[in-house]
C-alpha positions as MATLAB code, in Angstrom:
seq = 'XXXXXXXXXXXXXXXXXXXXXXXXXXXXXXXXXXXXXXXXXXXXXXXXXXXXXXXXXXXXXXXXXXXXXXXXXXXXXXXXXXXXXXXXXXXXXXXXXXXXXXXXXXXXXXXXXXXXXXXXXXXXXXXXXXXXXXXXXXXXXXXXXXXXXXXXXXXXXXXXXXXXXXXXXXXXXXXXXXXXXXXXXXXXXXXXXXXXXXXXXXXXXXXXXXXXXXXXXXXXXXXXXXXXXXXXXXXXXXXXXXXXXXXXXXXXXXXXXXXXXXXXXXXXXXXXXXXXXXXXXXXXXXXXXXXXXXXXXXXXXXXXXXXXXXXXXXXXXXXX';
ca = [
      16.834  -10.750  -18.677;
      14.025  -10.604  -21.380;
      10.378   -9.072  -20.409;
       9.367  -12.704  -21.909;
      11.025  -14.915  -18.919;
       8.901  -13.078  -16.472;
       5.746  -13.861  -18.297;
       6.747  -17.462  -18.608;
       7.375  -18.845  -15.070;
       3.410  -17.564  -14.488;
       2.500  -19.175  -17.646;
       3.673  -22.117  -16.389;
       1.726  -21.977  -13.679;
      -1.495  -20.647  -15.238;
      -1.067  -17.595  -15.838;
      -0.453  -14.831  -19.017;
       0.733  -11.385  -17.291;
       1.147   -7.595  -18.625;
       5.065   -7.752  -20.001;
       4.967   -3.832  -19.246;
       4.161   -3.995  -15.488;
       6.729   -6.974  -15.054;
       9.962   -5.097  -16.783;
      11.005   -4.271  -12.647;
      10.535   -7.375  -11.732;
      12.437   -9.006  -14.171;
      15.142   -6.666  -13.376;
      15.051   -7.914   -9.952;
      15.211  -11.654  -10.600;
      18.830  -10.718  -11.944;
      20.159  -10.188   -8.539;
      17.527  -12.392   -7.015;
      18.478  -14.134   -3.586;
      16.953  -17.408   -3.452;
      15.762  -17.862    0.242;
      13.003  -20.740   -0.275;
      13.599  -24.020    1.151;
      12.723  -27.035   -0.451;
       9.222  -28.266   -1.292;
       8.335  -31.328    0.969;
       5.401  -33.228   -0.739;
       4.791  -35.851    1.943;
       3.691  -38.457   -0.536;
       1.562  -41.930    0.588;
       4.562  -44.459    1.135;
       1.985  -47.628    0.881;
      -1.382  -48.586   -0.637;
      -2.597  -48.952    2.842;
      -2.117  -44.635    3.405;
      -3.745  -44.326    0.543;
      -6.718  -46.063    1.384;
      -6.993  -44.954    4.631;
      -7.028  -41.100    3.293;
      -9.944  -42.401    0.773;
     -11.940  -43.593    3.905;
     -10.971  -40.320    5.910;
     -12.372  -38.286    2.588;
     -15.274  -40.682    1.524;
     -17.838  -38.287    3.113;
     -16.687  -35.233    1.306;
     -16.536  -37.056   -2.157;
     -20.054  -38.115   -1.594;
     -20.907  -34.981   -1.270;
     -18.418  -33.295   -3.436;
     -19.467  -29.769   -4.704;
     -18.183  -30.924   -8.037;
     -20.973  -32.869   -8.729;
     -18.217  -35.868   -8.742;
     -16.344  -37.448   -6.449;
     -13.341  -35.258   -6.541;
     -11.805  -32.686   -3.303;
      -9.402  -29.929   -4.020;
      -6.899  -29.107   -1.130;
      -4.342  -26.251   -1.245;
      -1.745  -25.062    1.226;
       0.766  -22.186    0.782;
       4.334  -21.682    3.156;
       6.630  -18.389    3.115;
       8.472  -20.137    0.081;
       6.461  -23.178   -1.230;
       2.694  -23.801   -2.446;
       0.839  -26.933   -3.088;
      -2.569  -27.925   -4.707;
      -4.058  -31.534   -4.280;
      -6.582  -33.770   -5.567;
      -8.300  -36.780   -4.430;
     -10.756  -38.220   -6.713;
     -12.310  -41.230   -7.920;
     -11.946  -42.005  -11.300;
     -14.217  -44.693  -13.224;
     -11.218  -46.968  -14.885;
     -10.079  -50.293  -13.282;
      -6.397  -50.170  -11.414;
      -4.979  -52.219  -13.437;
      -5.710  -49.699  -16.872;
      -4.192  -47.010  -14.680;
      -1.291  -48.820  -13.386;
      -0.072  -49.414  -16.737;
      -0.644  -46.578  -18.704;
       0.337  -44.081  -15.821;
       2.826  -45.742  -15.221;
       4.737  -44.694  -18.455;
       6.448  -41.884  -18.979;
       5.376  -41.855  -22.413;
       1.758  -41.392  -21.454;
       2.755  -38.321  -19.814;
       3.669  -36.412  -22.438;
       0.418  -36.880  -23.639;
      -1.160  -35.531  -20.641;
       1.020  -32.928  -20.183;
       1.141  -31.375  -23.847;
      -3.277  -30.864  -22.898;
      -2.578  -28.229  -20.626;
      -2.741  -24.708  -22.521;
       0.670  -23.767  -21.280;
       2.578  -26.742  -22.488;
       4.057  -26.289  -25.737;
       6.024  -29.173  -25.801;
       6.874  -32.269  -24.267;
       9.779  -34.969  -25.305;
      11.441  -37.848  -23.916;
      15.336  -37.128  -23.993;
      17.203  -38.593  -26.296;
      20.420  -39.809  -25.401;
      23.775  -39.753  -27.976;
      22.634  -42.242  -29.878;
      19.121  -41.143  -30.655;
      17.526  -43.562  -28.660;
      14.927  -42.094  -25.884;
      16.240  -42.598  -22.549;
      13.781  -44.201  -20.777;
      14.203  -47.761  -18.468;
      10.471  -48.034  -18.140;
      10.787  -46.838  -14.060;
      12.746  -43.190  -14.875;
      13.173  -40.779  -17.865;
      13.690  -37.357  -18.392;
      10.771  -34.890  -19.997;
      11.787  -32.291  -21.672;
       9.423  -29.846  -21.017;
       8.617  -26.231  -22.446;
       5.831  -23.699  -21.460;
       4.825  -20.632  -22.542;
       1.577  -18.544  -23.476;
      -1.589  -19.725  -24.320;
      -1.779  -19.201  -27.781;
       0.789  -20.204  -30.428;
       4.596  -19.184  -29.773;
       8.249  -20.047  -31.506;
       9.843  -22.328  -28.406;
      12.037  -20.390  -28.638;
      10.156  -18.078  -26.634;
       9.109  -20.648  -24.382;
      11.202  -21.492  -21.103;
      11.987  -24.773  -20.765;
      11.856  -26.766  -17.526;
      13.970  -30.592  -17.163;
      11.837  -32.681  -15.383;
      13.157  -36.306  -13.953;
      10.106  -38.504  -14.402;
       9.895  -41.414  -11.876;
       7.855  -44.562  -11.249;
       8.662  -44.607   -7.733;
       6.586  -47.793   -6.834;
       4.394  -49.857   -9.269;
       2.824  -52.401   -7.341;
      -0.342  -54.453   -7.828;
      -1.746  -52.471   -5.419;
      -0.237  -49.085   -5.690;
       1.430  -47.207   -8.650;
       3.544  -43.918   -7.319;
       4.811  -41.639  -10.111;
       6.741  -38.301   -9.493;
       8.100  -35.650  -11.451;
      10.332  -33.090  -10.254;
      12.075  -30.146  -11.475;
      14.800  -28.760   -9.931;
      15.241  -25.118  -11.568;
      12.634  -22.536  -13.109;
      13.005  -19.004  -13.787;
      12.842  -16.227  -11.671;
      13.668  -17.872   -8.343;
      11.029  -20.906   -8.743;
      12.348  -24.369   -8.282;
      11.442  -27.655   -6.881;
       8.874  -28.101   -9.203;
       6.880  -31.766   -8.446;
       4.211  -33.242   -9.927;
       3.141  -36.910   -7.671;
       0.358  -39.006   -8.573;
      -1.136  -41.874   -6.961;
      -3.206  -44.643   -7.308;
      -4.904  -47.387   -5.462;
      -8.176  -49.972   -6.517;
     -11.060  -49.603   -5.314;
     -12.982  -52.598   -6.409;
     -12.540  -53.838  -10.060;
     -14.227  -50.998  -12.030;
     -12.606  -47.504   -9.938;
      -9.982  -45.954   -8.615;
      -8.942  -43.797   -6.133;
      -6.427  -40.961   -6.998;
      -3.982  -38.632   -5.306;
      -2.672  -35.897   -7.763;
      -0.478  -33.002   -6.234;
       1.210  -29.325   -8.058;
       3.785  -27.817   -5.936;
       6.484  -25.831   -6.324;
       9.484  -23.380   -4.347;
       9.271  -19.551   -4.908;
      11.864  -16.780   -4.061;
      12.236  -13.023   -3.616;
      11.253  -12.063   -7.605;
       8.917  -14.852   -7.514;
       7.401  -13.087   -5.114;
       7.939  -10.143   -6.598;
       6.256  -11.046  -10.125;
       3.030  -12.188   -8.305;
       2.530   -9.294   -5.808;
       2.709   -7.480   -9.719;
       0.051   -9.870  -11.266;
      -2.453  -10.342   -8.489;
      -2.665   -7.029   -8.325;
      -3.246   -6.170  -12.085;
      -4.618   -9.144  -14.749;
      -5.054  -11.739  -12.166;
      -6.981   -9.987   -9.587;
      -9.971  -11.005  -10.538;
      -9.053  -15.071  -11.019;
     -10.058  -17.434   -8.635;
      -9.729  -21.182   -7.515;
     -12.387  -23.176   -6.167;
     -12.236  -23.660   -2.382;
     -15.341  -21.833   -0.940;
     -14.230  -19.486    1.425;
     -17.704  -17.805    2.381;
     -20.573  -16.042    0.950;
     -21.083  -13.076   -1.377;
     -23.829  -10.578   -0.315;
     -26.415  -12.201   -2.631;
     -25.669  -15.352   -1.437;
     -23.076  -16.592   -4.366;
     -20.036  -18.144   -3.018;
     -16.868  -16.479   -2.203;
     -13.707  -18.485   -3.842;
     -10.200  -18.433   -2.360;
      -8.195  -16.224   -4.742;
      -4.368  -15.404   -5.208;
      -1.565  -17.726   -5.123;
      -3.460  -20.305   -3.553;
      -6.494  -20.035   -6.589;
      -3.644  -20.042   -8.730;
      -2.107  -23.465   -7.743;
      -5.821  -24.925   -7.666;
      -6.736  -23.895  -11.220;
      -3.429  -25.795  -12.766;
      -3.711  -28.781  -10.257;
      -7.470  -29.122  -11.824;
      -5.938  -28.621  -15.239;
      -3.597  -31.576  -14.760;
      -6.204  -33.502  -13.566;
      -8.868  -32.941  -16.045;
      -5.477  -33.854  -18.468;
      -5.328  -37.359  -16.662;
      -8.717  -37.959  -16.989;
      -9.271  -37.025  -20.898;
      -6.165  -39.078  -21.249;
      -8.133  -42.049  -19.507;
     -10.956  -42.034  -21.153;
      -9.783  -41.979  -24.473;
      -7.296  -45.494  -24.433;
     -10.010  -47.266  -25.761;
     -10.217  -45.963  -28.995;
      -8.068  -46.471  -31.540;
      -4.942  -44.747  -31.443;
      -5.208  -42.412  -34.397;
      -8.368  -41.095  -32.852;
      -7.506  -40.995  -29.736;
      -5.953  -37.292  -29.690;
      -8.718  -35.280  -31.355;
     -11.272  -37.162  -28.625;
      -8.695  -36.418  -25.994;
      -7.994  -32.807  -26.882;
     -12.303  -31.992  -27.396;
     -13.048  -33.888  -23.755;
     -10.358  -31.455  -21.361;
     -12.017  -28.314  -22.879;
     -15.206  -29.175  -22.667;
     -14.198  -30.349  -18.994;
     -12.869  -27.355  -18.261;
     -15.645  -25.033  -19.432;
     -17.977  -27.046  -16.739;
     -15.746  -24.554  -14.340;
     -15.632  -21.439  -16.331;
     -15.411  -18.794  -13.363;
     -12.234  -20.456  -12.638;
     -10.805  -22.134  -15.952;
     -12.292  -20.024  -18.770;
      -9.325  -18.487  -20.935;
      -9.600  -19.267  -24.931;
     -12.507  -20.257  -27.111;
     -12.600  -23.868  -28.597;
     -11.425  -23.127  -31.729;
      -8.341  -21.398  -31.157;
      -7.710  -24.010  -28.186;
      -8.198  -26.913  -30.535;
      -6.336  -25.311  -33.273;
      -3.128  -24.664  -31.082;
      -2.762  -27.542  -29.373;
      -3.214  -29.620  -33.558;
      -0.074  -28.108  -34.202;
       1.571  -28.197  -30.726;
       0.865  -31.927  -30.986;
       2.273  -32.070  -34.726;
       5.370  -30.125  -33.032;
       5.812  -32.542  -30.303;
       6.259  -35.278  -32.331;
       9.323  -33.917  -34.188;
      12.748  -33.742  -32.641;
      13.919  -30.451  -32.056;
];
């Protein structure tokens, strides 16, 4: 197996590793036994969960370190990890129901995050995208964060549901069966209910199944590049009073869950303007939201961020 596949799975999920301390564990994912079980994302099954969890969390957005009304949650098993958000975003239900409720729109979230390379509705035979309006498939490739061939890239097939879309309640998730290196179950669920006419309360969850090189490949990378990277869950206190951040796998999963987030709200708060300026807005906002967090989410400087993800976009937009 290349050196490149090992760096991709962790690009995927945040990260850009050594390719010279992950040649052994490359190796290894060769023979790699799988021994994860499946990823269960208990998801909100009615609008009425969902607003009950916003009442059981309306204390902690109040009083949100974030300086917003937004709480990060993360959660790690032998074989599966997790990140959550709850937040409350300033856009009326019905603006989210519709336009997350697309799979089109999620391409256009998705292709923010500086790992995503590309993002495509499949085409079926014909040349037509397949896509009833409640389930398509993404085509989905990943990679470093700067510019790459895709060729380079690894590409993950994700089935892209609208699992309920309800006056009340829009459900959308996007799972992954297969990733390199022993990851799988990869799911992506987001949720929505109204608050009153002008907000809305949203669930947005990362997750994904890990195996023996998975494991591997991570031990490797915490312990090099990505010791020092850290997620935002205060765990305690340094000794001059900063505060002490959860780190490793679990401030991994929290740094991409906030990525995708920050991507859903730049993608927001930019449908109002007019469609040809909508991606240069969109594309300006997520950096400059995730600079507010740079201990965690600092990795490229605006430029080169900007001028990647021009001709990622351009890229996108043409059928492979």
């Amino acid at each position: 197996m290349r050196k490149i596949l090992a760096v991709t799975v962790w690009s995927m999920l945040g990260t850009v590793m050594l390719i010279n301390t992950l040649s052994s564990a490359a190796s290894a994912a060769a023979v790699d036994d799988v021994v994860s079980a499946s990823v269960s994302i208990p998801a909100s099954t009615s609008a009425a969960q969902l607003r009950q969890r916003y009442e059981a969390l309306r204390t902690k957005l109040a009083n949100s370190p974030f300086k917003r009304p937004l709480v990060i949650e993360s959660r790690q098993g032998s074989s599966d990890i997790k990140g959550e958000i709850y937040a409350v975003t300033n856009h009326p239900f019905a603006i989210v129901n519709a336009s997350l409720g697309s799979a089109q729109s999620w391409c256009e979230i998705l292709i923010l995050h500086l790992n995503t390379k590309y993002c495509r509705i499949q085409d079926d035979h014909a040349g037509s995208t397949v896509s009833d309006g409640d389930s398509a498939v993404l085509l989905l490739n990943v990679g470093k964060k700067f510019d790459q061939p895709l060729a380079d890239s690894f590409r993950l097939i994700f089935d892209w549901r609208a699992v309920q879309r309800k006056a009340d309640f829009l459900q959308v998730v996007m799972s992954a069966e297969s990733g390199p290196l022993g990851t799988h179950n990869y799911r992506i669920v987001l949720e929505a209910v109204p608050i009153n006419a002008d907000t809305t309360f949203v669930h947005l969850s990362y997750a994904y199944g890990f195996g023996i090189s998975s494991k591997l490949v991570m031990k490797t990378y915490l312990a090099t590049i990505g010791q020092n990277k850290v997620g935002f869950t205060i765990t305690g206190k340094e000794p001059d009073g900063q505060p002490t951040y959860i780190d490793g796998m679990l401030g991994l999963v929290e740094r991409n869950t906030m990525r995708y987030h920050l991507a859903v709200e730049a993608y927001l708060d930019t449908l109002a303007l007019p469609r040809a300026a909508q991606f240069e807005k969109r594309i300006a906002e997520w950096f400059a939201a995730t600079e507010r967090y740079p201990r965690q989410l600092h990795e490229i400087e605006q430029r080169d961020y900007l001028d990647m993800k021009r001709f990622e976009y351009r890229r996108q937009h043409q059928p492979l």
